[in-house]
């Protein structure tokens, strides 16, 4: 049986959200697990669980993310909605955190429970620098998310023409059709 993740106290989660690094480190020094999860209500009123790294990434707390990774935080730890820290950082346009997570081998092709990747989120919200960083990290431009949309479709639908152009340049080149077999 899989052991359930340790519970992150709400006060520690809030300290992480506010960027209070000393309070988070104090909790970790007392034996708090770096990948503990806290249950919280999302912007859309849903309940989800988040870890300290998700919280640091969502709020752009670079130094906190650095400390958590140094202490062994799982870079691709999913929330209860399969959201990773990289997706959160890309969604919110926190380039420095996106770059840090990519340096720690975050998987740019993981998809949340709706099929959204970090690249789709950044493309949808117009975070061009994050899109560039993810493309440099070889994020897959062909993955399909919610409603069968690619990152390119997200960018086009939102009118982010510069991002759409970037994605077109990085799309897989069309494969040539196989030549018909020569007659015997």
mmCIF file with all atom_site columns, N, CA and C in Angstrom, residues 101-138:
data_model
loop_
_atom_site.group_PDB
_atom_site.id
_atom_site.type_symbol
_atom_site.label_atom_id
_atom_site.label_alt_id
_atom_site.label_comp_id
_atom_site.label_asym_id
_atom_site.label_entity_id
_atom_site.label_seq_id
_atom_site.pdbx_PDB_ins_code
_atom_site.Cartn_x
_atom_site.Cartn_y
_atom_site.Cartn_z
_atom_site.occupancy
_atom_site.B_iso_or_equiv
_atom_site.pdbx_formal_charge
_atom_site.auth_seq_id
_atom_site.auth_comp_id
_atom_site.auth_asym_id
_atom_site.auth_atom_id
_atom_site.pdbx_PDB_model_num
ATOM 1   N N  . UNK A 1 101 ? 13.584 25.419 -12.432 1.00 0.00 ? 101 UNK A N  1
ATOM 2   C CA . UNK A 1 101 ? 12.976 24.080 -12.454 1.00 0.00 ? 101 UNK A CA 1
ATOM 3   C C  . UNK A 1 101 ? 13.488 23.269 -13.641 1.00 0.00 ? 101 UNK A C  1
ATOM 4   N N  . UNK A 1 102 ? 13.661 23.921 -14.788 1.00 0.00 ? 102 UNK A N  1
ATOM 5   C CA . UNK A 1 102 ? 14.203 23.228 -15.956 1.00 0.00 ? 102 UNK A CA 1
ATOM 6   C C  . UNK A 1 102 ? 15.653 22.788 -15.708 1.00 0.00 ? 102 UNK A C  1
ATOM 7   N N  . UNK A 1 103 ? 16.438 23.636 -14.998 1.00 0.00 ? 103 UNK A N  1
ATOM 8   C CA . UNK A 1 103 ? 17.817 23.261 -14.651 1.00 0.00 ? 103 UNK A CA 1
ATOM 9   C C  . UNK A 1 103 ? 17.825 22.019 -13.758 1.00 0.00 ? 103 UNK A C  1
ATOM 10  N N  . UNK A 1 104 ? 16.746 21.820 -12.999 1.00 0.00 ? 104 UNK A N  1
ATOM 11  C CA . UNK A 1 104 ? 16.629 20.658 -12.106 1.00 0.00 ? 104 UNK A CA 1
ATOM 12  C C  . UNK A 1 104 ? 15.865 19.519 -12.785 1.00 0.00 ? 104 UNK A C  1
ATOM 13  N N  . UNK A 1 105 ? 15.858 19.539 -14.123 1.00 0.00 ? 105 UNK A N  1
ATOM 14  C CA . UNK A 1 105 ? 15.274 18.471 -14.936 1.00 0.00 ? 105 UNK A CA 1
ATOM 15  C C  . UNK A 1 105 ? 13.770 18.286 -14.775 1.00 0.00 ? 105 UNK A C  1
ATOM 16  N N  . UNK A 1 106 ? 13.042 19.378 -14.563 1.00 0.00 ? 106 UNK A N  1
ATOM 17  C CA . UNK A 1 106 ? 11.579 19.277 -14.528 1.00 0.00 ? 106 UNK A CA 1
ATOM 18  C C  . UNK A 1 106 ? 11.113 18.788 -15.902 1.00 0.00 ? 106 UNK A C  1
ATOM 19  N N  . UNK A 1 107 ? 10.122 17.907 -15.908 1.00 0.00 ? 107 UNK A N  1
ATOM 20  C CA . UNK A 1 107 ? 9.596  17.356 -17.154 1.00 0.00 ? 107 UNK A CA 1
ATOM 21  C C  . UNK A 1 107 ? 8.593  18.340 -17.753 1.00 0.00 ? 107 UNK A C  1
ATOM 22  N N  . UNK A 1 108 ? 8.954  18.946 -18.880 1.00 0.00 ? 108 UNK A N  1
ATOM 23  C CA . UNK A 1 108 ? 8.102  19.969 -19.495 1.00 0.00 ? 108 UNK A CA 1
ATOM 24  C C  . UNK A 1 108 ? 6.899  19.379 -20.220 1.00 0.00 ? 108 UNK A C  1
ATOM 25  N N  . UNK A 1 109 ? 6.848  18.065 -20.374 1.00 0.00 ? 109 UNK A N  1
ATOM 26  C CA . UNK A 1 109 ? 5.749  17.446 -21.118 1.00 0.00 ? 109 UNK A CA 1
ATOM 27  C C  . UNK A 1 109 ? 4.690  16.786 -20.240 1.00 0.00 ? 109 UNK A C  1
ATOM 28  N N  . UNK A 1 110 ? 4.811  16.909 -18.930 1.00 0.00 ? 110 UNK A N  1
ATOM 29  C CA . UNK A 1 110 ? 3.758  16.369 -18.059 1.00 0.00 ? 110 UNK A CA 1
ATOM 30  C C  . UNK A 1 110 ? 2.482  17.162 -18.299 1.00 0.00 ? 110 UNK A C  1
ATOM 31  N N  . UNK A 1 111 ? 1.331  16.501 -18.127 1.00 0.00 ? 111 UNK A N  1
ATOM 32  C CA . UNK A 1 111 ? 0.038  17.139 -18.354 1.00 0.00 ? 111 UNK A CA 1
ATOM 33  C C  . UNK A 1 111 ? -0.806 17.049 -17.088 1.00 0.00 ? 111 UNK A C  1
ATOM 34  N N  . UNK A 1 112 ? -1.538 18.132 -16.798 1.00 0.00 ? 112 UNK A N  1
ATOM 35  C CA . UNK A 1 112 ? -2.411 18.112 -15.622 1.00 0.00 ? 112 UNK A CA 1
ATOM 36  C C  . UNK A 1 112 ? -3.675 17.310 -15.938 1.00 0.00 ? 112 UNK A C  1
ATOM 37  N N  . UNK A 1 113 ? -4.637 17.310 -15.015 1.00 0.00 ? 113 UNK A N  1
ATOM 38  C CA . UNK A 1 113 ? -5.831 16.489 -15.203 1.00 0.00 ? 113 UNK A CA 1
ATOM 39  C C  . UNK A 1 113 ? -6.708 16.948 -16.365 1.00 0.00 ? 113 UNK A C  1
ATOM 40  N N  . UNK A 1 114 ? -6.425 18.100 -16.945 1.00 0.00 ? 114 UNK A N  1
ATOM 41  C CA . UNK A 1 114 ? -7.152 18.558 -18.141 1.00 0.00 ? 114 UNK A CA 1
ATOM 42  C C  . UNK A 1 114 ? -6.289 18.420 -19.399 1.00 0.00 ? 114 UNK A C  1
ATOM 43  N N  . UNK A 1 115 ? -5.077 17.881 -19.234 1.00 0.00 ? 115 UNK A N  1
ATOM 44  C CA . UNK A 1 115 ? -4.185 17.698 -20.376 1.00 0.00 ? 115 UNK A CA 1
ATOM 45  C C  . UNK A 1 115 ? -3.297 18.886 -20.676 1.00 0.00 ? 115 UNK A C  1
ATOM 46  N N  . UNK A 1 116 ? -3.328 19.904 -19.825 1.00 0.00 ? 116 UNK A N  1
ATOM 47  C CA . UNK A 1 116 ? -2.532 21.113 -20.051 1.00 0.00 ? 116 UNK A CA 1
ATOM 48  C C  . UNK A 1 116 ? -1.076 20.894 -19.652 1.00 0.00 ? 116 UNK A C  1
ATOM 49  N N  . UNK A 1 117 ? -0.166 21.371 -20.493 1.00 0.00 ? 117 UNK A N  1
ATOM 50  C CA . UNK A 1 117 ? 1.271  21.329 -20.188 1.00 0.00 ? 117 UNK A CA 1
ATOM 51  C C  . UNK A 1 117 ? 1.724  22.737 -19.791 1.00 0.00 ? 117 UNK A C  1
ATOM 52  N N  . UNK A 1 118 ? 2.941  22.830 -19.305 1.00 0.00 ? 118 UNK A N  1
ATOM 53  C CA . UNK A 1 118 ? 3.523  24.133 -18.972 1.00 0.00 ? 118 UNK A CA 1
ATOM 54  C C  . UNK A 1 118 ? 3.562  25.019 -20.222 1.00 0.00 ? 118 UNK A C  1
ATOM 55  N N  . UNK A 1 119 ? 3.907  24.428 -21.376 1.00 0.00 ? 119 UNK A N  1
ATOM 56  C CA . UNK A 1 119 ? 3.984  25.185 -22.630 1.00 0.00 ? 119 UNK A CA 1
ATOM 57  C C  . UNK A 1 119 ? 2.607  25.727 -23.024 1.00 0.00 ? 119 UNK A C  1
ATOM 58  N N  . UNK A 1 120 ? 1.578  24.903 -22.909 1.00 0.00 ? 120 UNK A N  1
ATOM 59  C CA . UNK A 1 120 ? 0.217  25.359 -23.242 1.00 0.00 ? 120 UNK A CA 1
ATOM 60  C C  . UNK A 1 120 ? -0.203 26.518 -22.340 1.00 0.00 ? 120 UNK A C  1
ATOM 61  N N  . UNK A 1 121 ? 0.081  26.387 -21.043 1.00 0.00 ? 121 UNK A N  1
ATOM 62  C CA . UNK A 1 121 ? -0.297 27.433 -20.084 1.00 0.00 ? 121 UNK A CA 1
ATOM 63  C C  . UNK A 1 121 ? 0.404  28.748 -20.416 1.00 0.00 ? 121 UNK A C  1
ATOM 64  N N  . UNK A 1 122 ? 1.702  28.690 -20.662 1.00 0.00 ? 122 UNK A N  1
ATOM 65  C CA . UNK A 1 122 ? 2.468  29.901 -20.982 1.00 0.00 ? 122 UNK A CA 1
ATOM 66  C C  . UNK A 1 122 ? 1.992  30.507 -22.304 1.00 0.00 ? 122 UNK A C  1
ATOM 67  N N  . UNK A 1 123 ? 1.704  29.656 -23.295 1.00 0.00 ? 123 UNK A N  1
ATOM 68  C CA . UNK A 1 123 ? 1.238  30.126 -24.601 1.00 0.00 ? 123 UNK A CA 1
ATOM 69  C C  . UNK A 1 123 ? -0.138 30.778 -24.474 1.00 0.00 ? 123 UNK A C  1
ATOM 70  N N  . UNK A 1 124 ? -1.006 30.156 -23.698 1.00 0.00 ? 124 UNK A N  1
ATOM 71  C CA . UNK A 1 124 ? -2.379 30.652 -23.520 1.00 0.00 ? 124 UNK A CA 1
ATOM 72  C C  . UNK A 1 124 ? -2.386 32.033 -22.857 1.00 0.00 ? 124 UNK A C  1
ATOM 73  N N  . UNK A 1 125 ? -1.483 32.211 -21.895 1.00 0.00 ? 125 UNK A N  1
ATOM 74  C CA . UNK A 1 125 ? -1.475 33.452 -21.121 1.00 0.00 ? 125 UNK A CA 1
ATOM 75  C C  . UNK A 1 125 ? -0.514 34.507 -21.653 1.00 0.00 ? 125 UNK A C  1
ATOM 76  N N  . UNK A 1 126 ? 0.185  34.194 -22.745 1.00 0.00 ? 126 UNK A N  1
ATOM 77  C CA . UNK A 1 126 ? 1.028  35.199 -23.386 1.00 0.00 ? 126 UNK A CA 1
ATOM 78  C C  . UNK A 1 126 ? 2.368  35.429 -22.730 1.00 0.00 ? 126 UNK A C  1
ATOM 79  N N  . UNK A 1 127 ? 2.890  34.431 -22.018 1.00 0.00 ? 127 UNK A N  1
ATOM 80  C CA . UNK A 1 127 ? 4.196  34.578 -21.354 1.00 0.00 ? 127 UNK A CA 1
ATOM 81  C C  . UNK A 1 127 ? 5.296  34.123 -22.320 1.00 0.00 ? 127 UNK A C  1
ATOM 82  N N  . UNK A 1 128 ? 5.671  35.034 -23.220 1.00 0.00 ? 128 UNK A N  1
ATOM 83  C CA . UNK A 1 128 ? 6.587  34.704 -24.313 1.00 0.00 ? 128 UNK A CA 1
ATOM 84  C C  . UNK A 1 128 ? 7.944  34.197 -23.833 1.00 0.00 ? 128 UNK A C  1
ATOM 85  N N  . UNK A 1 129 ? 8.519  34.822 -22.824 1.00 0.00 ? 129 UNK A N  1
ATOM 86  C CA . UNK A 1 129 ? 9.836  34.395 -22.331 1.00 0.00 ? 129 UNK A CA 1
ATOM 87  C C  . UNK A 1 129 ? 9.766  32.971 -21.765 1.00 0.00 ? 129 UNK A C  1
ATOM 88  N N  . UNK A 1 130 ? 8.676  32.637 -21.108 1.00 0.00 ? 130 UNK A N  1
ATOM 89  C CA . UNK A 1 130 ? 8.494  31.277 -20.578 1.00 0.00 ? 130 UNK A CA 1
ATOM 90  C C  . UNK A 1 130 ? 8.346  30.285 -21.728 1.00 0.00 ? 130 UNK A C  1
ATOM 91  N N  . UNK A 1 131 ? 7.597  30.669 -22.769 1.00 0.00 ? 131 UNK A N  1
ATOM 92  C CA . UNK A 1 131 ? 7.440  29.813 -23.949 1.00 0.00 ? 131 UNK A CA 1
ATOM 93  C C  . UNK A 1 131 ? 8.815  29.548 -24.556 1.00 0.00 ? 131 UNK A C  1
ATOM 94  N N  . UNK A 1 132 ? 9.638  30.600 -24.720 1.00 0.00 ? 132 UNK A N  1
ATOM 95  C CA . UNK A 1 132 ? 10.984 30.439 -25.290 1.00 0.00 ? 132 UNK A CA 1
ATOM 96  C C  . UNK A 1 132 ? 11.817 29.477 -24.455 1.00 0.00 ? 132 UNK A C  1
ATOM 97  N N  . UNK A 1 133 ? 11.774 29.623 -23.127 1.00 0.00 ? 133 UNK A N  1
ATOM 98  C CA . UNK A 1 133 ? 12.560 28.753 -22.241 1.00 0.00 ? 133 UNK A CA 1
ATOM 99  C C  . UNK A 1 133 ? 12.101 27.303 -22.377 1.00 0.00 ? 133 UNK A C  1
ATOM 100 N N  . UNK A 1 134 ? 10.806 27.084 -22.441 1.00 0.00 ? 134 UNK A N  1
ATOM 101 C CA . UNK A 1 134 ? 10.272 25.727 -22.559 1.00 0.00 ? 134 UNK A CA 1
ATOM 102 C C  . UNK A 1 134 ? 10.615 25.118 -23.914 1.00 0.00 ? 134 UNK A C  1
ATOM 103 N N  . UNK A 1 135 ? 10.590 25.927 -24.963 1.00 0.00 ? 135 UNK A N  1
ATOM 104 C CA . UNK A 1 135 ? 10.967 25.428 -26.287 1.00 0.00 ? 135 UNK A CA 1
ATOM 105 C C  . UNK A 1 135 ? 12.454 25.059 -26.323 1.00 0.00 ? 135 UNK A C  1
ATOM 106 N N  . UNK A 1 136 ? 13.290 25.881 -25.682 1.00 0.00 ? 136 UNK A N  1
ATOM 107 C CA . UNK A 1 136 ? 14.724 25.559 -25.608 1.00 0.00 ? 136 UNK A CA 1
ATOM 108 C C  . UNK A 1 136 ? 14.938 24.241 -24.858 1.00 0.00 ? 136 UNK A C  1
ATOM 109 N N  . UNK A 1 137 ? 14.045 23.957 -23.901 1.00 0.00 ? 137 UNK A N  1
ATOM 110 C CA . UNK A 1 137 ? 14.131 22.713 -23.119 1.00 0.00 ? 137 UNK A CA 1
ATOM 111 C C  . UNK A 1 137 ? 13.474 21.546 -23.858 1.00 0.00 ? 137 UNK A C  1
ATOM 112 N N  . UNK A 1 138 ? 13.105 21.767 -25.116 1.00 0.00 ? 138 UNK A N  1
ATOM 113 C CA . UNK A 1 138 ? 12.537 20.729 -25.982 1.00 0.00 ? 138 UNK A CA 1
ATOM 114 C C  . UNK A 1 138 ? 11.129 20.291 -25.566 1.00 0.00 ? 138 UNK A C  1
#
